[in-house]
Amino acid sequence: MLAPAPPPDRCSCHGLRKATRHLTQFYDRHLHPVGLNIGQYALIGRLAARGPIAMTAFAEVMGMDRTTLGRNLHPLERDGLVTIAPDPEDRRSRRLALTVEGQARLAAARPLWSAAQDDLECRFGADRAQALRVLLAELLATDLA
Amino acid sequence: MLAPAPPPDRCSCHGLRKATRHLTQFYDRHLHPVGLNIGQYALIGRLAARGPIAMTAFAEVMGMDRTTLGRNLHPLERDGLVTIAPDPEDRRSRRLALTVEGQARLAAARPLWSAAQDDLECRFGADRAQALRVLLAELLATDLA
DNA sequence: TTGCAATAGGTGTATATACGCCTATTTTGC
DNA sequence: GCAAAATAGGCGTATATACACCTATTGCAA
């Protein structure tokens, strides 16, 4: 028999933050062998898809603060996975791009991410995982300003 | 007509993290007038309910890493909202307790938290907020070891 | 064309998060 | 009663997060 579910947090935000800590550690463990955490994996994965892109535009894509993105890129740049180059078209702007090494690291990480995703759906239930993703996307789309 | 919802993140973890950033900023804005963020509000709120308690036990209650809890308590201790006192029964242990000033701050923050909660339910929908809280509690109860 | 508003991004500061390793203390097994 | 195991917690380090404020550059309008 399943463990009885605890009462949900009255505070939506605290429940969300707690669950995020829980799940982040889970994904980080899965990705540990390739030396990436889930935040870094998400960054390079999305950067691979969105090609060379400016910082502010990419921060928008990632749903993160511009300055947070800038700081999170430092370890990736230091390790040679991404490049941050001045844009000749607009000298204020800097273009983010994945290096060949970054692409290789992403390719190495993909199976581990996929295994984490499968493992989660096995433990939590594919239907509930899907329902959660949809609710979170709707929350993201909600204007909270 | 409502904005069309974006496709949900394929990655449950990234969707969760993004939503957490979004919602944390929303609650932090609401709580800003009393000089607390949502993490600190959750800490002192739960500490008020769970009385004097040891660090590891409280970390378990909060669903956070023991060392994270210790570091998060420092600003609250510095500002006189909580005390961290040695336990005479067990000299390894330290007892966390809310000060009178901490109780006052909590009382001042409660209406702001409540307004944030109401504001969220108004924008996102009370039914969806409830469904999200339930799913998150179930995720928390899922063994991911 | 020039001066100002808008935009791109960085920096300083503060808090949040957690892993690995450490010390101190208590408990337990013999 | 003592040595080993278990437990409580701190510290070093690294990354994550975001606000306020700053500079540089671009675009626009009088």
mmCIF file of C-alpha atoms (C1' of nucleotides) in Angstrom:
data_model
loop_
_atom_site.group_PDB
_atom_site.id
_atom_site.type_symbol
_atom_site.label_atom_id
_atom_site.label_comp_id
_atom_site.label_asym_id
_atom_site.label_seq_id
_atom_site.Cartn_x
_atom_site.Cartn_y
_atom_site.Cartn_z
ATOM 1 C CA MET A 1 0.000 0.000 0.000
ATOM 2 C CA LEU A 2 1.145 3.501 -0.793
ATOM 3 C CA ALA A 3 2.267 5.792 1.950
ATOM 4 C CA PRO A 4 -0.533 8.125 3.007
ATOM 5 C CA ALA A 5 -0.002 11.495 1.381
ATOM 6 C CA PRO A 6 0.741 14.251 3.879
ATOM 7 C CA PRO A 7 -1.664 17.173 3.898
ATOM 8 C CA PRO A 8 -0.677 19.614 1.160
ATOM 9 C CA ASP A 9 1.040 22.789 2.197
ATOM 10 C CA ARG A 10 -1.385 25.604 2.740
ATOM 11 C CA CYS A 11 1.202 27.848 1.098
ATOM 12 C CA SER A 12 1.440 27.176 -2.614
ATOM 13 C CA CYS A 13 4.844 28.790 -2.776
ATOM 14 C CA HIS A 14 6.376 26.817 0.053
ATOM 15 C CA GLY A 15 5.048 23.554 -1.360
ATOM 16 C CA LEU A 16 6.523 24.453 -4.702
ATOM 17 C CA ARG A 17 9.898 25.349 -3.250
ATOM 18 C CA LYS A 18 10.055 22.188 -1.177
ATOM 19 C CA ALA A 19 9.147 20.010 -4.138
ATOM 20 C CA THR A 20 11.753 21.785 -6.241
ATOM 21 C CA ARG A 21 14.493 21.004 -3.729
ATOM 22 C CA HIS A 22 13.355 17.390 -3.656
ATOM 23 C CA LEU A 23 13.243 16.948 -7.431
ATOM 24 C CA THR A 24 16.381 18.973 -8.150
ATOM 25 C CA GLN A 25 18.434 16.674 -5.936
ATOM 26 C CA PHE A 26 16.953 13.693 -7.768
ATOM 27 C CA TYR A 27 17.886 14.997 -11.218
ATOM 28 C CA ASP A 28 21.275 16.197 -10.009
ATOM 29 C CA ARG A 29 22.088 12.705 -8.770
ATOM 30 C CA HIS A 30 21.179 11.244 -12.147
ATOM 31 C CA LEU A 31 23.319 13.795 -14.013
ATOM 32 C CA HIS A 32 26.256 13.676 -11.621
ATOM 33 C CA PRO A 33 28.363 11.231 -13.715
ATOM 34 C CA VAL A 34 28.671 13.790 -16.542
ATOM 35 C CA GLY A 35 29.518 16.703 -14.250
ATOM 36 C CA LEU A 36 26.375 18.737 -14.851
ATOM 37 C CA ASN A 37 23.481 19.675 -12.637
ATOM 38 C CA ILE A 38 19.924 19.994 -13.902
ATOM 39 C CA GLY A 39 20.145 23.766 -14.207
ATOM 40 C CA GLN A 40 23.254 23.536 -16.352
ATOM 41 C CA TYR A 41 21.738 20.740 -18.413
ATOM 42 C CA ALA A 42 18.651 22.846 -19.074
ATOM 43 C CA LEU A 43 20.828 25.808 -20.073
ATOM 44 C CA ILE A 44 22.976 24.019 -22.609
ATOM 45 C CA GLY A 45 20.060 21.969 -23.898
ATOM 46 C CA ARG A 46 18.033 25.052 -24.628
ATOM 47 C CA LEU A 47 21.027 26.911 -25.962
ATOM 48 C CA ALA A 48 21.617 24.079 -28.440
ATOM 49 C CA ALA A 49 18.044 24.489 -29.676
ATOM 50 C CA ARG A 50 17.914 28.284 -29.734
ATOM 51 C CA GLY A 51 21.244 28.733 -31.442
ATOM 52 C CA PRO A 52 23.431 31.778 -30.885
ATOM 53 C CA ILE A 53 21.288 34.197 -28.908
ATOM 54 C CA ALA A 54 21.683 37.344 -26.835
ATOM 55 C CA MET A 55 21.674 37.181 -23.047
ATOM 56 C CA THR A 56 18.425 39.002 -22.348
ATOM 57 C CA ALA A 57 16.544 37.016 -24.993
ATOM 58 C CA PHE A 58 17.900 33.770 -23.612
ATOM 59 C CA ALA A 59 17.050 34.759 -20.047
ATOM 60 C CA GLU A 60 13.494 35.290 -21.243
ATOM 61 C CA VAL A 61 13.468 31.874 -22.901
ATOM 62 C CA MET A 62 14.764 30.250 -19.722
ATOM 63 C CA GLY A 63 12.376 32.113 -17.477
ATOM 64 C CA MET A 64 15.197 33.407 -15.335
ATOM 65 C CA ASP A 65 16.517 36.742 -14.245
ATOM 66 C CA ARG A 66 19.038 38.270 -16.625
ATOM 67 C CA THR A 67 21.676 38.630 -13.933
ATOM 68 C CA THR A 68 21.102 35.091 -12.690
ATOM 69 C CA LEU A 69 21.662 33.793 -16.197
ATOM 70 C CA GLY A 70 24.883 35.759 -16.477
ATOM 71 C CA ARG A 71 26.221 34.281 -13.267
ATOM 72 C CA ASN A 72 25.088 30.745 -14.112
ATOM 73 C CA LEU A 73 26.951 30.912 -17.406
ATOM 74 C CA HIS A 74 30.325 31.511 -15.770
ATOM 75 C CA PRO A 75 31.044 27.886 -14.770
ATOM 76 C CA LEU A 76 29.949 26.717 -18.223
ATOM 77 C CA GLU A 77 32.163 29.240 -19.956
ATOM 78 C CA ARG A 78 35.088 28.429 -17.676
ATOM 79 C CA ASP A 79 34.692 24.733 -18.525
ATOM 80 C CA GLY A 80 34.584 25.477 -22.239
ATOM 81 C CA LEU A 81 30.983 24.417 -22.847
ATOM 82 C CA VAL A 82 29.646 27.784 -23.982
ATOM 83 C CA THR A 83 31.102 30.940 -25.492
ATOM 84 C CA ILE A 84 30.040 34.495 -24.709
ATOM 85 C CA ALA A 85 31.129 36.656 -27.614
ATOM 86 C CA PRO A 86 30.489 40.321 -28.457
ATOM 87 C CA ASP A 87 27.914 40.854 -31.168
ATOM 88 C CA PRO A 88 29.451 42.823 -34.084
ATOM 89 C CA GLU A 89 25.972 44.110 -35.009
ATOM 90 C CA ASP A 90 25.356 45.659 -31.593
ATOM 91 C CA ARG A 91 28.278 46.271 -29.309
ATOM 92 C CA ARG A 92 26.056 46.287 -26.228
ATOM 93 C CA SER A 93 24.965 42.746 -26.883
ATOM 94 C CA ARG A 94 26.770 39.430 -26.376
ATOM 95 C CA ARG A 95 25.987 36.260 -28.235
ATOM 96 C CA LEU A 96 25.788 32.971 -26.381
ATOM 97 C CA ALA A 97 26.701 29.810 -28.235
ATOM 98 C CA LEU A 98 27.419 26.196 -27.441
ATOM 99 C CA THR A 99 30.940 24.966 -28.188
ATOM 100 C CA VAL A 100 31.712 21.617 -29.770
ATOM 101 C CA GLU A 101 32.681 20.409 -26.332
ATOM 102 C CA GLY A 102 29.369 21.707 -25.030
ATOM 103 C CA GLN A 103 27.522 19.740 -27.682
ATOM 104 C CA ALA A 104 29.467 16.620 -26.745
ATOM 105 C CA ARG A 105 28.688 17.098 -23.064
ATOM 106 C CA LEU A 106 25.027 17.594 -23.883
ATOM 107 C CA ALA A 107 25.023 14.391 -25.950
ATOM 108 C CA ALA A 108 26.596 12.544 -23.038
ATOM 109 C CA ALA A 109 24.047 13.956 -20.587
ATOM 110 C CA ARG A 110 20.910 13.316 -22.641
ATOM 111 C CA PRO A 111 20.602 9.600 -21.809
ATOM 112 C CA LEU A 112 21.064 10.356 -18.114
ATOM 113 C CA TRP A 113 18.392 13.042 -18.218
ATOM 114 C CA SER A 114 16.110 10.646 -20.060
ATOM 115 C CA ALA A 115 16.701 7.978 -17.444
ATOM 116 C CA ALA A 116 15.879 10.485 -14.705
ATOM 117 C CA GLN A 117 12.679 11.428 -16.490
ATOM 118 C CA ASP A 118 11.707 7.748 -16.870
ATOM 119 C CA ASP A 119 12.637 7.004 -13.280
ATOM 120 C CA LEU A 120 10.472 9.864 -12.082
ATOM 121 C CA GLU A 121 7.492 8.767 -14.148
ATOM 122 C CA CYS A 122 7.903 5.252 -12.841
ATOM 123 C CA ARG A 123 7.957 6.394 -9.216
ATOM 124 C CA PHE A 124 5.496 9.268 -9.373
ATOM 125 C CA GLY A 125 3.267 8.077 -12.202
ATOM 126 C CA ALA A 126 3.393 9.248 -15.807
ATOM 127 C CA ASP A 127 -0.122 10.657 -15.589
ATOM 128 C CA ARG A 128 0.615 12.707 -12.492
ATOM 129 C CA ALA A 129 3.923 13.910 -13.929
ATOM 130 C CA GLN A 130 2.100 15.054 -17.047
ATOM 131 C CA ALA A 131 -0.623 16.756 -15.018
ATOM 132 C CA LEU A 132 2.036 18.525 -12.982
ATOM 133 C CA ARG A 133 3.890 19.744 -16.076
ATOM 134 C CA VAL A 134 0.661 21.155 -17.511
ATOM 135 C CA LEU A 135 -0.257 22.927 -14.284
ATOM 136 C CA LEU A 136 3.226 24.412 -14.000
ATOM 137 C CA ALA A 137 3.102 25.646 -17.591
ATOM 138 C CA GLU A 138 -0.229 27.304 -16.828
ATOM 139 C CA LEU A 139 1.248 28.882 -13.714
ATOM 140 C CA LEU A 140 4.165 30.168 -15.782
ATOM 141 C CA ALA A 141 1.713 31.663 -18.250
ATOM 142 C CA THR A 142 -0.159 33.405 -15.417
ATOM 143 C CA ASP A 143 0.630 37.075 -15.095
ATOM 144 C CA LEU A 144 1.767 37.648 -11.516
ATOM 145 C CA ALA A 145 2.860 41.259 -11.928
ATOM 146 C CA MET B 1 -9.773 35.315 -23.962
ATOM 147 C CA LEU B 2 -6.972 33.839 -21.937
ATOM 148 C CA ALA B 3 -3.456 33.782 -23.271
ATOM 149 C CA PRO B 4 -2.714 30.467 -24.961
ATOM 150 C CA ALA B 5 -0.745 28.277 -22.603
ATOM 151 C CA PRO B 6 2.767 27.530 -23.828
ATOM 152 C CA PRO B 7 3.624 23.863 -24.310
ATOM 153 C CA PRO B 8 4.639 22.362 -20.977
ATOM 154 C CA ASP B 9 8.300 21.707 -20.402
ATOM 155 C CA ARG B 10 9.326 18.221 -21.393
ATOM 156 C CA CYS B 11 11.533 18.262 -18.300
ATOM 157 C CA SER B 12 9.478 18.078 -15.123
ATOM 158 C CA CYS B 13 12.356 19.440 -13.090
ATOM 159 C CA HIS B 14 13.030 22.456 -15.247
ATOM 160 C CA GLY B 15 9.340 23.335 -15.339
ATOM 161 C CA LEU B 16 9.235 23.085 -11.583
ATOM 162 C CA ARG B 17 12.304 25.250 -11.116
ATOM 163 C CA LYS B 18 11.060 27.902 -13.502
ATOM 164 C CA ALA B 19 7.665 28.021 -11.829
ATOM 165 C CA THR B 20 9.360 28.286 -8.437
ATOM 166 C CA ARG B 21 11.361 31.320 -9.540
ATOM 167 C CA HIS B 22 8.190 32.911 -10.883
ATOM 168 C CA LEU B 23 6.109 32.292 -7.782
ATOM 169 C CA THR B 24 8.883 33.069 -5.296
ATOM 170 C CA GLN B 25 9.290 36.538 -6.760
ATOM 171 C CA PHE B 26 5.532 37.051 -6.491
ATOM 172 C CA TYR B 27 5.394 36.102 -2.810
ATOM 173 C CA ASP B 28 8.589 38.019 -2.050
ATOM 174 C CA ARG B 29 7.062 41.175 -3.501
ATOM 175 C CA HIS B 30 3.991 40.750 -1.307
ATOM 176 C CA LEU B 31 6.103 40.206 1.814
ATOM 177 C CA HIS B 32 8.641 42.911 1.063
ATOM 178 C CA PRO B 33 7.026 45.584 3.311
ATOM 179 C CA VAL B 34 7.732 43.506 6.433
ATOM 180 C CA GLY B 35 11.327 42.702 5.466
ATOM 181 C CA LEU B 36 10.879 38.973 4.997
ATOM 182 C CA ASN B 37 11.038 36.742 1.970
ATOM 183 C CA ILE B 38 8.832 33.709 1.511
ATOM 184 C CA GLY B 39 11.539 31.314 2.671
ATOM 185 C CA GLN B 40 12.014 33.227 5.906
ATOM 186 C CA TYR B 41 8.260 33.538 6.388
ATOM 187 C CA ALA B 42 7.866 29.786 6.004
ATOM 188 C CA LEU B 43 10.682 29.180 8.490
ATOM 189 C CA ILE B 44 9.356 31.359 11.282
ATOM 190 C CA GLY B 45 5.769 30.338 10.601
ATOM 191 C CA ARG B 46 6.582 26.690 10.979
ATOM 192 C CA LEU B 47 8.879 27.326 13.898
ATOM 193 C CA ALA B 48 6.029 29.081 15.694
ATOM 194 C CA ALA B 49 3.889 25.987 15.210
ATOM 195 C CA ARG B 50 6.494 23.364 16.043
ATOM 196 C CA GLY B 51 7.789 25.073 19.117
ATOM 197 C CA PRO B 52 11.389 24.769 20.294
ATOM 198 C CA ILE B 53 12.905 22.073 18.138
ATOM 199 C CA ALA B 54 16.335 20.718 17.190
ATOM 200 C CA MET B 55 17.927 21.634 13.890
ATOM 201 C CA THR B 56 17.859 18.245 12.181
ATOM 202 C CA ALA B 57 14.242 17.636 13.178
ATOM 203 C CA PHE B 58 13.251 21.061 11.914
ATOM 204 C CA ALA B 59 15.139 20.565 8.667
ATOM 205 C CA GLU B 60 13.117 17.389 8.183
ATOM 206 C CA VAL B 61 9.887 19.276 8.870
ATOM 207 C CA MET B 62 10.854 21.962 6.365
ATOM 208 C CA GLY B 63 11.982 19.481 3.742
ATOM 209 C CA MET B 64 15.355 21.138 3.471
ATOM 210 C CA ASP B 65 18.945 20.142 3.844
ATOM 211 C CA ARG B 66 20.276 20.416 7.375
ATOM 212 C CA THR B 67 23.147 22.659 6.319
ATOM 213 C CA THR B 68 20.858 24.855 4.246
ATOM 214 C CA LEU B 69 18.613 25.349 7.252
ATOM 215 C CA GLY B 70 21.587 26.321 9.382
ATOM 216 C CA ARG B 71 22.699 28.949 6.891
ATOM 217 C CA ASN B 72 19.165 30.280 6.363
ATOM 218 C CA LEU B 73 18.762 30.793 10.092
ATOM 219 C CA HIS B 74 21.698 33.184 10.360
ATOM 220 C CA PRO B 75 19.933 36.315 9.054
ATOM 221 C CA LEU B 76 16.936 35.542 11.265
ATOM 222 C CA GLU B 77 19.133 35.082 14.315
ATOM 223 C CA ARG B 78 21.113 38.225 13.504
ATOM 224 C CA ASP B 79 17.861 40.187 13.268
ATOM 225 C CA GLY B 80 16.631 38.826 16.591
ATOM 226 C CA LEU B 81 13.723 36.806 15.229
ATOM 227 C CA VAL B 82 14.926 33.378 16.326
ATOM 228 C CA THR B 83 17.256 32.007 18.968
ATOM 229 C CA ILE B 84 19.613 29.071 18.571
ATOM 230 C CA ALA B 85 20.415 27.790 22.046
ATOM 231 C CA PRO B 86 22.314 24.744 23.251
ATOM 232 C CA ASP B 87 20.125 21.933 24.525
ATOM 233 C CA PRO B 88 21.003 21.123 28.167
ATOM 234 C CA GLU B 89 19.677 17.561 27.664
ATOM 235 C CA ASP B 90 22.043 16.825 24.756
ATOM 236 C CA ARG B 91 25.046 19.000 24.263
ATOM 237 C CA ARG B 92 25.304 18.074 20.568
ATOM 238 C CA SER B 93 21.901 19.511 19.902
ATOM 239 C CA ARG B 94 20.691 23.092 19.553
ATOM 240 C CA ARG B 95 17.165 24.243 20.128
ATOM 241 C CA LEU B 96 15.528 26.656 17.737
ATOM 242 C CA ALA B 97 12.896 28.999 19.075
ATOM 243 C CA LEU B 98 11.023 32.067 17.944
ATOM 244 C CA THR B 99 11.652 35.247 19.920
ATOM 245 C CA VAL B 100 8.932 37.673 20.925
ATOM 246 C CA GLU B 101 10.133 39.913 18.138
ATOM 247 C CA GLY B 102 9.933 36.959 15.789
ATOM 248 C CA GLN B 103 6.336 36.363 16.809
ATOM 249 C CA ALA B 104 5.543 40.020 16.217
ATOM 250 C CA ARG B 105 7.147 39.925 12.773
ATOM 251 C CA LEU B 106 5.229 36.801 11.931
ATOM 252 C CA ALA B 107 1.979 38.452 13.012
ATOM 253 C CA ALA B 108 2.783 41.439 10.820
ATOM 254 C CA ALA B 109 3.598 39.208 7.854
ATOM 255 C CA ARG B 110 0.566 36.929 8.040
ATOM 256 C CA PRO B 111 -1.901 39.330 6.390
ATOM 257 C CA LEU B 112 0.577 39.966 3.582
ATOM 258 C CA TRP B 113 1.062 36.238 3.019
ATOM 259 C CA SER B 114 -2.680 35.781 3.063
ATOM 260 C CA ALA B 115 -3.104 38.539 0.495
ATOM 261 C CA ALA B 116 -0.494 36.882 -1.705
ATOM 262 C CA GLN B 117 -2.301 33.583 -1.409
ATOM 263 C CA ASP B 118 -5.624 35.214 -2.312
ATOM 264 C CA ASP B 119 -4.037 37.148 -5.151
ATOM 265 C CA LEU B 120 -2.568 33.955 -6.557
ATOM 266 C CA GLU B 121 -5.850 32.093 -6.369
ATOM 267 C CA CYS B 122 -7.590 34.980 -8.070
ATOM 268 C CA ARG B 123 -5.068 35.055 -10.924
ATOM 269 C CA PHE B 124 -4.366 31.358 -11.290
ATOM 270 C CA GLY B 125 -7.680 29.926 -10.110
ATOM 271 C CA ALA B 126 -8.433 28.477 -6.697
ATOM 272 C CA ASP B 127 -9.144 25.054 -8.180
ATOM 273 C CA ARG B 128 -5.877 24.899 -10.072
ATOM 274 C CA ALA B 129 -3.928 26.192 -7.073
ATOM 275 C CA GLN B 130 -5.470 23.447 -4.966
ATOM 276 C CA ALA B 131 -4.750 20.791 -7.585
ATOM 277 C CA LEU B 132 -1.159 21.980 -7.756
ATOM 278 C CA ARG B 133 -0.736 21.850 -3.978
ATOM 279 C CA VAL B 134 -2.056 18.291 -3.904
ATOM 280 C CA LEU B 135 0.218 17.144 -6.727
ATOM 281 C CA LEU B 136 3.233 18.751 -5.073
ATOM 282 C CA ALA B 137 2.431 17.068 -1.759
ATOM 283 C CA GLU B 138 2.225 13.747 -3.574
ATOM 284 C CA LEU B 139 5.548 14.415 -5.248
ATOM 285 C CA LEU B 140 7.059 15.223 -1.869
ATOM 286 C CA ALA B 141 5.740 11.950 -0.515
ATOM 287 C CA THR B 142 7.293 10.054 -3.440
ATOM 288 C CA ASP B 143 10.496 8.280 -2.554
ATOM 289 C CA LEU B 144 13.141 9.489 -5.000
ATOM 290 C CA ALA B 145 16.124 7.832 -3.371
ATOM 291 C "C1'" DT C 1 22.798 66.546 -35.343
ATOM 292 C "C1'" DT C 2 22.550 66.352 -30.965
ATOM 293 C "C1'" DG C 3 20.633 65.220 -26.836
ATOM 294 C "C1'" DC C 4 17.813 62.145 -24.327
ATOM 295 C "C1'" DA C 5 15.276 57.848 -23.709
ATOM 296 C "C1'" DA C 6 15.601 53.069 -24.261
ATOM 297 C "C1'" DT C 7 18.237 48.981 -24.287
ATOM 298 C "C1'" DA C 8 22.202 45.440 -23.219
ATOM 299 C "C1'" DG C 9 24.741 43.914 -19.914
ATOM 300 C "C1'" DG C 10 27.906 43.940 -15.610
ATOM 301 C "C1'" DT C 11 28.796 44.567 -10.446
ATOM 302 C "C1'" DG C 12 27.947 44.727 -5.432
ATOM 303 C "C1'" DT C 13 25.507 42.635 -2.112
ATOM 304 C "C1'" DA C 14 22.600 39.422 0.201
ATOM 305 C "C1'" DT C 15 20.371 35.221 0.622
ATOM 306 C "C1'" DA C 16 19.514 30.109 -0.871
ATOM 307 C "C1'" DT C 17 21.099 25.490 -1.752
ATOM 308 C "C1'" DA C 18 23.683 21.313 -0.880
ATOM 309 C "C1'" DC C 19 27.751 18.179 -1.020
ATOM 310 C "C1'" DG C 20 31.874 16.497 1.451
ATOM 311 C "C1'" DC C 21 34.349 16.583 5.386
ATOM 312 C "C1'" DC C 22 35.152 17.767 10.104
ATOM 313 C "C1'" DT C 23 34.493 17.797 15.512
ATOM 314 C "C1'" DA C 24 31.859 16.900 19.577
ATOM 315 C "C1'" DT C 25 28.806 14.127 21.999
ATOM 316 C "C1'" DT C 26 25.885 10.304 22.925
ATOM 317 C "C1'" DT C 27 24.559 5.593 22.475
ATOM 318 C "C1'" DT C 28 25.422 0.851 22.008
ATOM 319 C "C1'" DG C 29 27.654 -3.704 22.019
ATOM 320 C "C1'" DC C 30 30.766 -6.513 24.132
ATOM 321 C "C1'" DG D 1 33.325 0.518 31.507
ATOM 322 C "C1'" DC D 2 35.241 1.152 27.156
ATOM 323 C "C1'" DA D 3 35.684 1.215 22.220
ATOM 324 C "C1'" DA D 4 33.082 1.623 18.093
ATOM 325 C "C1'" DA D 5 28.988 3.242 15.877
ATOM 326 C "C1'" DA D 6 25.583 6.553 15.511
ATOM 327 C "C1'" DT D 7 24.045 11.173 15.904
ATOM 328 C "C1'" DA D 8 24.107 16.566 16.022
ATOM 329 C "C1'" DG D 9 25.817 20.121 13.937
ATOM 330 C "C1'" DG D 10 29.496 23.401 11.782
ATOM 331 C "C1'" DC D 11 32.580 24.801 7.925
ATOM 332 C "C1'" DG D 12 34.673 25.108 3.172
ATOM 333 C "C1'" DT D 13 33.377 25.368 -1.230
ATOM 334 C "C1'" DA D 14 30.611 25.880 -5.281
ATOM 335 C "C1'" DT D 15 26.628 27.148 -7.533
ATOM 336 C "C1'" DA D 16 21.820 29.587 -7.747
ATOM 337 C "C1'" DT D 17 18.930 33.587 -7.253
ATOM 338 C "C1'" DA D 18 17.679 38.406 -7.720
ATOM 339 C "C1'" DC D 19 17.514 43.363 -6.416
ATOM 340 C "C1'" DA D 20 19.612 48.031 -6.887
ATOM 341 C "C1'" DC D 21 22.641 50.510 -9.251
ATOM 342 C "C1'" DC D 22 26.109 51.323 -12.783
ATOM 343 C "C1'" DT D 23 28.261 51.962 -17.708
ATOM 344 C "C1'" DA D 24 28.155 51.569 -22.609
ATOM 345 C "C1'" DT D 25 25.710 51.732 -26.752
ATOM 346 C "C1'" DT D 26 21.893 52.439 -29.733
ATOM 347 C "C1'" DG D 27 17.749 54.639 -31.511
ATOM 348 C "C1'" DC D 28 14.775 58.456 -31.883
ATOM 349 C "C1'" DA D 29 13.025 63.016 -32.005
ATOM 350 C "C1'" DA D 30 13.242 67.966 -31.991
#
